[in-house]
Short mmCIF file of C-alpha atoms in Angstrom, two decimals:
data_model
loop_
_atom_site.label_atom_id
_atom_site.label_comp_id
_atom_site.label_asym_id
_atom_site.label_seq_id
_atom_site.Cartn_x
_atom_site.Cartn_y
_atom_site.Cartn_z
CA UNK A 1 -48.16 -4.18 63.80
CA UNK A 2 -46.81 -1.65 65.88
CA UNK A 3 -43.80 0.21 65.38
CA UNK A 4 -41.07 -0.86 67.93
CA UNK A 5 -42.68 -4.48 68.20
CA UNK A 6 -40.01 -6.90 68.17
CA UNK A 7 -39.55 -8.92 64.41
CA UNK A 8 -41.63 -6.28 62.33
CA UNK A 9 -38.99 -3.73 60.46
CA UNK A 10 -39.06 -0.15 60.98
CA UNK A 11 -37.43 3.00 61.06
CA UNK A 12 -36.23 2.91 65.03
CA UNK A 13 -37.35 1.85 68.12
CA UNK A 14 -38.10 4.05 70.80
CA UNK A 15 -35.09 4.86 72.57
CA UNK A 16 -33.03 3.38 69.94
CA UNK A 17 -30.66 3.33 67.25
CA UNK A 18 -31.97 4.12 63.60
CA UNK A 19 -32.85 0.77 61.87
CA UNK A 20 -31.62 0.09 58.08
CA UNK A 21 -34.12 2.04 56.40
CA UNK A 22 -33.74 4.72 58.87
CA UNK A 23 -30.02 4.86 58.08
CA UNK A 24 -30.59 4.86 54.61
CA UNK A 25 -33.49 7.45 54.63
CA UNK A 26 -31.30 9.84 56.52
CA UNK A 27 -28.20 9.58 54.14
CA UNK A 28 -30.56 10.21 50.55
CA UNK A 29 -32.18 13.10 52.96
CA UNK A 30 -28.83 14.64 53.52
CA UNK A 31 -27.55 14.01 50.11
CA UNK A 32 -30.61 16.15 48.77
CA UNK A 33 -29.96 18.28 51.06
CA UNK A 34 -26.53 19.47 49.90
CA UNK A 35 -27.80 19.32 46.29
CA UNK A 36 -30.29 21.31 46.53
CA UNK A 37 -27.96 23.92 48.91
CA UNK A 38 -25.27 23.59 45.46
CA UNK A 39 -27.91 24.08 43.13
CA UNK A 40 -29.97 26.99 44.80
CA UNK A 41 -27.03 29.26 46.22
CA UNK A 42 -23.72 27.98 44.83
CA UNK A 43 -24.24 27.05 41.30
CA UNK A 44 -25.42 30.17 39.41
CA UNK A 45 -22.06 32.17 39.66
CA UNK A 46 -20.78 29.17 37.69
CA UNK A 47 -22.69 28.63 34.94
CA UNK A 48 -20.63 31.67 33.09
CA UNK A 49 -17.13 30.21 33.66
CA UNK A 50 -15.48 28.09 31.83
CA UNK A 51 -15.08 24.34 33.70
CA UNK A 52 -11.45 24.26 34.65
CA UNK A 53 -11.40 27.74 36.05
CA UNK A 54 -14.48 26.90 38.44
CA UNK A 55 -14.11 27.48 42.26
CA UNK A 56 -15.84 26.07 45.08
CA UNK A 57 -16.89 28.27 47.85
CA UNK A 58 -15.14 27.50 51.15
CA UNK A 59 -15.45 29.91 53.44
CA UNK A 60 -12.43 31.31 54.89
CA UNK A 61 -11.35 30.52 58.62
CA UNK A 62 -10.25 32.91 61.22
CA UNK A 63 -6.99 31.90 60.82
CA UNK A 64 -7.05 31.91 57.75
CA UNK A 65 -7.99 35.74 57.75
CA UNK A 66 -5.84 36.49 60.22
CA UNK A 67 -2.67 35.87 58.64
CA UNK A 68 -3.52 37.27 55.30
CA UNK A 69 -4.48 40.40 56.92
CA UNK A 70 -0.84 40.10 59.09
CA UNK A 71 0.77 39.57 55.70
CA UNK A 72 -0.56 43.08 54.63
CA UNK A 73 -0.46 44.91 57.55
CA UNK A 74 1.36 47.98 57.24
CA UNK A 75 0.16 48.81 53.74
CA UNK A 76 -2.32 51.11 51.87
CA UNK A 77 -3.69 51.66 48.39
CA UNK A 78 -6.72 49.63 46.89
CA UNK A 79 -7.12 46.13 48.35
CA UNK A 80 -9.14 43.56 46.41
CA UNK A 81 -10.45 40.00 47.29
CA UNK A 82 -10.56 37.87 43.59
CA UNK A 83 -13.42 35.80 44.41
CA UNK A 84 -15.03 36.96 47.72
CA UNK A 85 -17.38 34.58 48.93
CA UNK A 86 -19.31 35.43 51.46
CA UNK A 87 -17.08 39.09 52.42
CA UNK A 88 -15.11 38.24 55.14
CA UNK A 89 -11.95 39.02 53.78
CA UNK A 90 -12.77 42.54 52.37
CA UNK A 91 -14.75 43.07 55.51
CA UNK A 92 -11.75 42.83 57.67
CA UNK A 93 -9.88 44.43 55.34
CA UNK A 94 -11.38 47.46 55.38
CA UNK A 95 -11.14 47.24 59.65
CA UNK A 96 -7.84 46.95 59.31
CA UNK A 97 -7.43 50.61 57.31
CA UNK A 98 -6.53 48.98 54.05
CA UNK A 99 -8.89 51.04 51.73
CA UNK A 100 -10.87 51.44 49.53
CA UNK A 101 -11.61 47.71 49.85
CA UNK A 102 -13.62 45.76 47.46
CA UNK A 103 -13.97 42.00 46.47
CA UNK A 104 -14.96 40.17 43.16
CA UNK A 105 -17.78 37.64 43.31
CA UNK A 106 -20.32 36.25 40.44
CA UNK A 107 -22.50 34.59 42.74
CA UNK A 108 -25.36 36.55 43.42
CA UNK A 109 -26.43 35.13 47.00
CA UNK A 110 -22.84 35.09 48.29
CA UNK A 111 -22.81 39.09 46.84
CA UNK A 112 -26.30 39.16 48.94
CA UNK A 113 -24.73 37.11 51.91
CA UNK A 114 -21.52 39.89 51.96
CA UNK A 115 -23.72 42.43 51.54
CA UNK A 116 -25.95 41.44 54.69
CA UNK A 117 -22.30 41.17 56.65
CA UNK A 118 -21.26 44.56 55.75
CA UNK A 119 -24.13 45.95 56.78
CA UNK A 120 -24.30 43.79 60.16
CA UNK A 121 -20.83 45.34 60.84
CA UNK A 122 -21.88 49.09 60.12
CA UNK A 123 -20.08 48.87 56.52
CA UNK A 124 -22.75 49.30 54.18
CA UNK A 125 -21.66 51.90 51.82
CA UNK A 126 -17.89 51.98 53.06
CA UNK A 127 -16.47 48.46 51.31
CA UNK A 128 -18.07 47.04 47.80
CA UNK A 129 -18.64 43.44 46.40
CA UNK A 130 -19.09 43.89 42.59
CA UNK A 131 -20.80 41.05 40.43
CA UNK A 132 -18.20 41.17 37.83
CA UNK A 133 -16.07 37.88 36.78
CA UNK A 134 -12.22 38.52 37.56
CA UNK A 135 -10.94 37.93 34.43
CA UNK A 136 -12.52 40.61 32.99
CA UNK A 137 -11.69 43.29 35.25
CA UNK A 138 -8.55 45.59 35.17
CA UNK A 139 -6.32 45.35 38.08
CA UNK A 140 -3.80 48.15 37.63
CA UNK A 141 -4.63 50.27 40.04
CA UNK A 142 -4.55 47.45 42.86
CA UNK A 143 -2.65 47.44 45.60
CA UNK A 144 -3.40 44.63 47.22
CA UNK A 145 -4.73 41.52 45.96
CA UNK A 146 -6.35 38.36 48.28
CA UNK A 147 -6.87 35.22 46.25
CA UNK A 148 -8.35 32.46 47.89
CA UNK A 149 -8.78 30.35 44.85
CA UNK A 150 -8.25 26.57 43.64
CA UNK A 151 -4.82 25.21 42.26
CA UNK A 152 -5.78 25.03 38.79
CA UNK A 153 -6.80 28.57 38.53
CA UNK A 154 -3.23 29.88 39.98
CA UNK A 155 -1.23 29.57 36.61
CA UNK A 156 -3.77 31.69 34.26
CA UNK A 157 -4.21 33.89 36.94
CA UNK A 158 -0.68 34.51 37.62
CA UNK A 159 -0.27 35.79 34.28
CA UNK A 160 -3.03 38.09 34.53
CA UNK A 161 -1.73 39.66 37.62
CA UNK A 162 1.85 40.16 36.08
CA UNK A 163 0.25 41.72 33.30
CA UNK A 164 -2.00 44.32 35.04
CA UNK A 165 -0.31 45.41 38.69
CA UNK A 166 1.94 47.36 39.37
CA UNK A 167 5.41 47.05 40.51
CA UNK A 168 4.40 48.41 44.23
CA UNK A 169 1.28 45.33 44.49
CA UNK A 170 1.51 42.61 47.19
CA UNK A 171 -0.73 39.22 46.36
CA UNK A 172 -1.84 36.97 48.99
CA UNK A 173 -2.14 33.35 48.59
CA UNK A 174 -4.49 31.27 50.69
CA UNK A 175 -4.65 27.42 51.01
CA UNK A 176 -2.71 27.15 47.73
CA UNK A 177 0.62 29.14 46.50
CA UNK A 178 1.65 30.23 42.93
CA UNK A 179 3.20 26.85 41.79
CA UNK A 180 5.93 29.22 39.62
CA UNK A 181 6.54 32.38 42.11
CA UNK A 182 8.94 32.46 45.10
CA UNK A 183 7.21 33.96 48.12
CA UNK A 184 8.40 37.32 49.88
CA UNK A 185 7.17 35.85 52.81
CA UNK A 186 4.51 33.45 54.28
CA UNK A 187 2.72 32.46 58.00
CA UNK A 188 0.95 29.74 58.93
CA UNK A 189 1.00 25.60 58.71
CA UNK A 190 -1.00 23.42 56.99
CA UNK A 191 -4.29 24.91 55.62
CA UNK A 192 -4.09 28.03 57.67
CA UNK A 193 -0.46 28.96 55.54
CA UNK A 194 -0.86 31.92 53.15
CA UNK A 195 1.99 33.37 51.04
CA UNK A 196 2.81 36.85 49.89
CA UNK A 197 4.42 37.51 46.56
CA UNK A 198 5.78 40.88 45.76
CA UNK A 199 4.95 41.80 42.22
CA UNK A 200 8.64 43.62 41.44
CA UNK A 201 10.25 40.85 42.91
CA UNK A 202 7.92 38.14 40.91
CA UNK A 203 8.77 39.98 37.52
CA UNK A 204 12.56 40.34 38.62
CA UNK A 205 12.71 36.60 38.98
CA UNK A 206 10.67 36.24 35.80
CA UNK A 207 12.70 38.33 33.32
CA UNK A 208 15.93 36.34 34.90
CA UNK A 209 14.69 33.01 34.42
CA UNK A 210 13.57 33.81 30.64
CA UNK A 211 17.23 35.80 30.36
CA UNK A 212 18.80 32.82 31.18
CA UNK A 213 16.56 30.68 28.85
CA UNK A 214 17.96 32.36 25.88
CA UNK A 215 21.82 31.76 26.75
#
């Protein structure tokens, strides 16, 4: 047998369509495929942090980065990126005169992968990506704060950041908002929306709502 001869099975003919096999071959090929891309480069910033508070990286869209950076424009002080992926946020950032500028990342090739952007752009040395898990580090002297993270994480997290910023801090929300804060302001539809909270504001609405919780 020869493959392409009609009534014998094989993986295509020439010319063709993939057969069964072929099909079937190329979907287990592709399923390794993203496996092994999870296990080798995404999974070790994980393995520290606790299940529910886990975060796939998707990288952010130009959109995306576009109106977060719009909702900050205008500002200064410290900016940080909770969760940085692969820099793009901080990178721009830092462009756009908000400085110092610095993200938070655990996994080490997405801290190489920023790394290699910054310097690409003719950053190295000017912005920082720091291996250190976010809800360990202090965040009072943060200006602004970019959080790009899953819905699940937003409650904790919200607690932290009323905690540790100061009144003067803006946060900006990407793909997901705080479910408990009203926004200042937000741009965008769909997954391109981002919202910014203003931390005085966030509190002011906070002490009201507990106020009124003891009448």
């Amino acid at each position: 047998w020869e493959p392409g001869e009609p009534g014998e099975p094989g993986w295509a003919q020439p010319g063709g369509a993939l057969g069964g096999r072929g099909l079937l071959a190329l979907a287990v090929a592709s399923g390794a495929a993203v496996w092994a891309t999870w296990a080798v480069l995404l999974m070790p910033g994980f393995r520290r942090v606790p299940l529910r508070l886990q975060v796939p990286y998707q990288p952010s869209s130009p959109r995306q980065v576009a109106n977060t950076l719009a909702l900050l424009r205008g500002r200064a002080g410290k900016t940080v990126d909770l969760g940085s992926g692969d820099g793009r946020l901080v990178l721009e950032a830092y462009k756009q005169g908000l400085r110092p500028a610095l993200g938070y990342e655990l996994n080490p090739w997405l801290l190489c992968l920023a790394n290699y952007r910054a310097w690409k752009a003719g950053y190295h040395g000017k912005v920082s990506f720091l291996k250190k898990d976010l809800w360990k580090v202090n965040l009072s002297d943060c200006h602004n704060v970019i959080v790009f993270l899953a819905p699940s994480v937003k409650p904790p997290l919200a607690t932290k950041l009323l905690a540790e910023l100061p009144d003067d801090a803006r946060v900006v929300a990407g793909r997901y908002p705080f479910p408990s804060w009203t926004p200042s302001s937000s741009l965008g539809q769909g997954l391109d929306q981002v919202w910014a909270y203003d931390i005085k504001e966030v509190r002011r609405e906070a002490q009201g709502s507990a106020q009124q919780s003891q009448v």
